[in-house]
Amino acid sequence: MKKGWESLKMTFAIYSRIPVFQVNWEQADQSYLMCFFPLIGSVIGAATLGVYQLGRYVLHQETGITAYACTVLLVLLPLWITGGIHMDGFMDTLDALGSCRPKEEKLEILKDVHTGAFAVLGCAGYLLLYTGIYSCLTWESVTLVSAGFILSRTLSGLSVVTFPMAREKGMLSSVAEKAKKRVVQRILLAVLLILCAGMVWLGKGAGILVILAAGITYWRYYRMCLRQFGGITGDLAGYFLQTCEIVMAGAAVLGSSIF
């Protein structure tokens, strides 16, 4: 139990900026680290629902705060909670993909601390598109978006214990190597099934559309990792998570307007 508690704290310490008590890194068991990863998504989802409801209340009070300001706050919220760790991987991956270099050189670009033009343009475009999508949110779609933060991390955790590694060294390789993959896979698959059932129950047709969008993104992510890099890295996992979340948000808004 104590090792599990330390692993939970380690997960939040690595993948979020949420304050946690001092982590005992020696006692923390990385075997089940990815099992706790979706919990960070639940925190982001709950915060998103709370801020959305608060924004609706503030707008009705005629305080002078605009809907655009509330939308920008919602867009930045996941970045604040995670510290931008996944956006960093997204930007590094854009630089690597934009280079059109061989696999080995792309992997070196992922490790480069410098930020290239593809990363800057991609990040700016991402945030602008996200803002546009979020400006169309309704209560029905924001509930699916909030659940999507859990879904993206569940799929990302599955990729860590399923996909081949592009490098033998690195934080993600260490997590994958120490993970009890069969057990983690079963736990995450159970979470995935329960989550998908809940999203269909909540959103009906829109929920199905969001799940399909996430599944297609996951499949394309797998193909990209193998073809472009020869496997998965931490940066590529961040790229997938950011891509999956914006695709699901778009699907939620579209689905809520159709169904």
Short mmCIF file of C-alpha atoms in Angstrom, two decimals:
data_model
loop_
_atom_site.label_atom_id
_atom_site.label_comp_id
_atom_site.label_asym_id
_atom_site.label_seq_id
_atom_site.Cartn_x
_atom_site.Cartn_y
_atom_site.Cartn_z
CA MET A 1 0.00 0.00 0.00
CA LYS A 2 2.81 2.39 0.91
CA LYS A 3 4.62 1.70 -2.36
CA GLY A 4 1.40 2.33 -4.27
CA TRP A 5 0.94 5.65 -2.48
CA GLU A 6 4.51 6.63 -3.33
CA SER A 7 3.93 5.63 -6.98
CA LEU A 8 0.81 7.80 -7.09
CA LYS A 9 2.76 10.76 -5.75
CA MET A 10 5.56 10.07 -8.21
CA THR A 11 3.11 10.13 -11.12
CA PHE A 12 1.74 13.52 -10.08
CA ALA A 13 5.25 14.84 -9.40
CA ILE A 14 6.47 13.86 -12.88
CA TYR A 15 3.45 14.60 -15.05
CA SER A 16 1.87 17.59 -13.29
CA ARG A 17 2.62 20.68 -11.25
CA ILE A 18 0.13 19.71 -8.56
CA PRO A 19 1.89 20.03 -5.17
CA VAL A 20 2.50 16.66 -3.53
CA PHE A 21 4.18 15.64 -0.31
CA GLN A 22 7.84 14.74 -0.56
CA VAL A 23 8.19 11.69 -2.76
CA ASN A 24 10.27 8.78 -1.52
CA TRP A 25 11.82 7.86 -4.87
CA GLU A 26 13.42 4.73 -3.42
CA GLN A 27 10.15 3.27 -2.15
CA ALA A 28 8.08 4.29 -5.18
CA ASP A 29 7.33 1.31 -7.40
CA GLN A 30 7.46 2.29 -11.09
CA SER A 31 5.87 -1.02 -12.08
CA TYR A 32 2.41 0.55 -11.93
CA LEU A 33 3.26 4.18 -12.70
CA MET A 34 1.11 4.29 -15.84
CA CYS A 35 -1.91 2.96 -13.94
CA PHE A 36 -2.11 6.28 -12.09
CA PHE A 37 -1.55 8.44 -15.18
CA PRO A 38 -5.28 8.76 -16.04
CA LEU A 39 -5.90 10.25 -12.58
CA ILE A 40 -4.13 13.42 -13.70
CA GLY A 41 -6.64 13.60 -16.53
CA SER A 42 -9.47 13.36 -14.01
CA VAL A 43 -8.05 16.36 -12.13
CA ILE A 44 -7.80 18.38 -15.35
CA GLY A 45 -11.30 17.30 -16.36
CA ALA A 46 -12.79 18.28 -13.00
CA ALA A 47 -10.99 21.64 -13.12
CA THR A 48 -12.26 22.23 -16.66
CA LEU A 49 -15.86 21.57 -15.62
CA GLY A 50 -15.45 23.84 -12.60
CA VAL A 51 -13.93 26.72 -14.56
CA TYR A 52 -16.56 26.35 -17.30
CA GLN A 53 -19.39 26.57 -14.76
CA LEU A 54 -17.68 29.47 -12.99
CA GLY A 55 -17.31 31.24 -16.33
CA ARG A 56 -21.01 30.82 -17.07
CA TYR A 57 -21.87 32.27 -13.67
CA VAL A 58 -19.51 35.24 -14.09
CA LEU A 59 -20.86 36.02 -17.56
CA HIS A 60 -24.42 36.11 -16.21
CA GLN A 61 -23.37 38.59 -13.50
CA GLU A 62 -22.32 41.20 -16.08
CA THR A 63 -18.92 41.75 -14.45
CA GLY A 64 -17.30 42.92 -17.67
CA ILE A 65 -15.35 39.69 -18.11
CA THR A 66 -15.85 38.46 -21.65
CA ALA A 67 -16.57 34.97 -22.95
CA TYR A 68 -13.25 35.13 -24.82
CA ALA A 69 -11.35 35.60 -21.55
CA CYS A 70 -13.08 32.54 -20.07
CA THR A 71 -12.25 30.54 -23.21
CA VAL A 72 -8.56 31.45 -23.03
CA LEU A 73 -8.52 30.45 -19.36
CA LEU A 74 -9.94 27.02 -20.26
CA VAL A 75 -7.34 26.57 -23.01
CA LEU A 76 -4.44 27.40 -20.69
CA LEU A 77 -5.75 25.37 -17.74
CA PRO A 78 -4.28 21.98 -18.83
CA LEU A 79 -0.92 23.64 -19.52
CA TRP A 80 -0.85 25.14 -16.04
CA ILE A 81 -1.73 21.85 -14.36
CA THR A 82 0.77 19.77 -16.36
CA GLY A 83 3.50 22.39 -16.53
CA GLY A 84 3.53 22.04 -20.31
CA ILE A 85 5.42 18.74 -20.24
CA HIS A 86 3.30 17.27 -23.04
CA MET A 87 3.31 20.46 -25.10
CA ASP A 88 7.12 20.36 -24.96
CA GLY A 89 7.02 16.89 -26.55
CA PHE A 90 4.49 18.11 -29.12
CA MET A 91 6.77 20.96 -30.17
CA ASP A 92 9.91 18.79 -30.29
CA THR A 93 8.07 16.26 -32.47
CA LEU A 94 6.92 18.97 -34.89
CA ASP A 95 10.54 20.06 -35.33
CA ALA A 96 11.63 16.45 -35.95
CA LEU A 97 8.83 15.74 -38.43
CA GLY A 98 9.40 19.03 -40.22
CA SER A 99 13.09 18.26 -40.74
CA CYS A 100 12.34 15.38 -43.17
CA ARG A 101 15.56 13.71 -41.98
CA PRO A 102 16.28 9.97 -41.49
CA LYS A 103 15.05 8.25 -38.31
CA GLU A 104 18.34 8.56 -36.45
CA GLU A 105 18.57 12.30 -37.07
CA LYS A 106 14.93 12.83 -36.10
CA LEU A 107 15.62 11.14 -32.78
CA GLU A 108 18.55 13.50 -32.25
CA ILE A 109 16.31 16.49 -32.99
CA LEU A 110 13.91 15.27 -30.30
CA LYS A 111 16.76 15.57 -27.78
CA ASP A 112 17.80 19.03 -29.01
CA VAL A 113 17.06 21.71 -26.39
CA HIS A 114 16.63 24.41 -29.03
CA THR A 115 13.21 25.36 -30.39
CA GLY A 116 12.77 25.47 -34.16
CA ALA A 117 10.36 27.31 -36.44
CA PHE A 118 8.09 24.29 -36.89
CA ALA A 119 7.64 24.05 -33.12
CA VAL A 120 6.80 27.74 -32.68
CA LEU A 121 4.36 27.86 -35.59
CA GLY A 122 2.79 24.55 -34.59
CA CYS A 123 2.28 25.61 -30.97
CA ALA A 124 0.77 28.95 -31.99
CA GLY A 125 -1.56 27.26 -34.48
CA TYR A 126 -2.52 24.64 -31.91
CA LEU A 127 -3.49 27.19 -29.27
CA LEU A 128 -5.42 29.32 -31.76
CA LEU A 129 -7.33 26.30 -33.06
CA TYR A 130 -7.99 25.11 -29.50
CA THR A 131 -9.34 28.55 -28.61
CA GLY A 132 -11.65 28.47 -31.62
CA ILE A 133 -12.96 25.02 -30.69
CA TYR A 134 -13.42 25.94 -27.03
CA SER A 135 -15.37 29.05 -27.99
CA CYS A 136 -18.08 26.68 -29.29
CA LEU A 137 -18.33 24.59 -26.11
CA THR A 138 -21.68 23.73 -24.57
CA TRP A 139 -22.32 21.85 -21.33
CA GLU A 140 -22.85 18.64 -23.31
CA SER A 141 -19.58 18.99 -25.21
CA VAL A 142 -17.49 20.17 -22.25
CA THR A 143 -18.41 17.03 -20.30
CA LEU A 144 -17.02 14.92 -23.16
CA VAL A 145 -13.93 17.13 -23.41
CA SER A 146 -13.34 16.66 -19.68
CA ALA A 147 -13.65 12.89 -20.00
CA GLY A 148 -11.26 13.12 -22.95
CA PHE A 149 -8.43 14.19 -20.65
CA ILE A 150 -8.74 10.82 -18.93
CA LEU A 151 -9.13 8.94 -22.22
CA SER A 152 -6.02 10.49 -23.78
CA ARG A 153 -3.89 9.51 -20.79
CA THR A 154 -5.33 6.00 -20.71
CA LEU A 155 -4.39 5.52 -24.37
CA SER A 156 -1.00 7.13 -23.80
CA GLY A 157 -0.32 4.76 -20.90
CA LEU A 158 -1.30 1.80 -23.08
CA SER A 159 1.15 2.92 -25.76
CA VAL A 160 3.99 3.05 -23.22
CA VAL A 161 3.49 -0.61 -22.25
CA THR A 162 2.59 -1.79 -25.77
CA PHE A 163 4.61 0.07 -28.41
CA PRO A 164 8.30 -0.68 -29.04
CA MET A 165 10.80 1.85 -27.66
CA ALA A 166 12.77 3.97 -30.12
CA ARG A 167 15.63 4.32 -27.64
CA GLU A 168 17.00 2.11 -24.89
CA LYS A 169 17.73 5.09 -22.66
CA GLY A 170 15.42 7.81 -21.43
CA MET A 171 12.75 8.36 -18.78
CA LEU A 172 9.99 6.67 -20.77
CA SER A 173 12.20 3.69 -21.55
CA SER A 174 12.94 3.35 -17.84
CA VAL A 175 9.23 3.46 -16.97
CA ALA A 176 8.38 0.92 -19.69
CA GLU A 177 11.22 -1.39 -18.67
CA LYS A 178 10.19 -1.46 -15.01
CA ALA A 179 6.46 -1.74 -15.71
CA LYS A 180 4.61 -5.01 -15.18
CA LYS A 181 3.20 -4.71 -18.65
CA ARG A 182 0.53 -7.42 -18.60
CA VAL A 183 -0.99 -6.12 -15.37
CA VAL A 184 -0.82 -2.47 -16.45
CA GLN A 185 -2.37 -3.31 -19.82
CA ARG A 186 -5.30 -5.09 -18.16
CA ILE A 187 -5.91 -2.26 -15.71
CA LEU A 188 -5.78 0.41 -18.41
CA LEU A 189 -8.01 -1.62 -20.74
CA ALA A 190 -10.56 -1.93 -17.93
CA VAL A 191 -10.40 1.83 -17.38
CA LEU A 192 -10.75 2.35 -21.13
CA LEU A 193 -13.87 0.18 -21.40
CA ILE A 194 -15.56 1.81 -18.40
CA LEU A 195 -14.65 5.28 -19.64
CA CYS A 196 -15.92 4.64 -23.18
CA ALA A 197 -19.19 3.25 -21.81
CA GLY A 198 -19.59 6.35 -19.66
CA MET A 199 -18.89 8.68 -22.59
CA VAL A 200 -21.48 6.92 -24.76
CA TRP A 201 -23.99 7.14 -21.91
CA LEU A 202 -23.26 10.84 -21.44
CA GLY A 203 -23.00 11.95 -25.04
CA LYS A 204 -24.82 9.29 -27.06
CA GLY A 205 -23.82 9.88 -30.71
CA ALA A 206 -21.39 12.65 -29.78
CA GLY A 207 -19.69 10.33 -27.30
CA ILE A 208 -19.27 7.66 -29.98
CA LEU A 209 -17.79 10.26 -32.35
CA VAL A 210 -15.26 11.35 -29.72
CA ILE A 211 -14.21 7.74 -29.06
CA LEU A 212 -13.81 7.08 -32.80
CA ALA A 213 -11.72 10.24 -33.16
CA ALA A 214 -9.47 9.13 -30.31
CA GLY A 215 -9.13 5.63 -31.79
CA ILE A 216 -8.14 6.95 -35.23
CA THR A 217 -5.62 9.33 -33.65
CA TYR A 218 -4.13 6.45 -31.65
CA TRP A 219 -3.81 4.31 -34.80
CA ARG A 220 -2.12 7.13 -36.73
CA TYR A 221 0.17 7.72 -33.75
CA TYR A 222 1.26 4.07 -33.80
CA ARG A 223 2.00 4.20 -37.54
CA MET A 224 3.91 7.47 -37.19
CA CYS A 225 6.07 6.14 -34.35
CA LEU A 226 7.11 3.05 -36.30
CA ARG A 227 7.57 4.70 -39.70
CA GLN A 228 9.18 7.96 -38.67
CA PHE A 229 11.08 7.06 -35.49
CA GLY A 230 11.20 3.28 -35.15
CA GLY A 231 9.32 3.33 -31.86
CA ILE A 232 7.97 5.52 -29.09
CA THR A 233 9.71 8.18 -26.98
CA GLY A 234 8.50 10.51 -24.25
CA ASP A 235 8.26 13.38 -26.73
CA LEU A 236 6.15 11.32 -29.11
CA ALA A 237 3.85 10.35 -26.25
CA GLY A 238 3.41 14.06 -25.50
CA TYR A 239 2.72 14.74 -29.17
CA PHE A 240 0.00 12.09 -29.18
CA LEU A 241 -1.61 13.36 -25.99
CA GLN A 242 -1.85 16.94 -27.26
CA THR A 243 -3.07 15.85 -30.68
CA CYS A 244 -5.62 13.45 -29.25
CA GLU A 245 -7.06 16.08 -26.93
CA ILE A 246 -7.60 18.71 -29.61
CA VAL A 247 -9.08 16.14 -32.01
CA MET A 248 -11.46 14.90 -29.31
CA ALA A 249 -12.44 18.47 -28.44
CA GLY A 250 -13.30 19.14 -32.08
CA ALA A 251 -15.25 15.89 -32.29
CA ALA A 252 -17.16 16.75 -29.09
CA VAL A 253 -18.20 20.16 -30.42
CA LEU A 254 -19.11 18.74 -33.83
CA GLY A 255 -20.96 15.78 -32.35
CA SER A 256 -22.93 17.94 -29.92
CA SER A 257 -24.12 20.13 -32.79
CA ILE A 258 -25.13 17.16 -34.97
CA PHE A 259 -26.68 14.68 -32.54
#
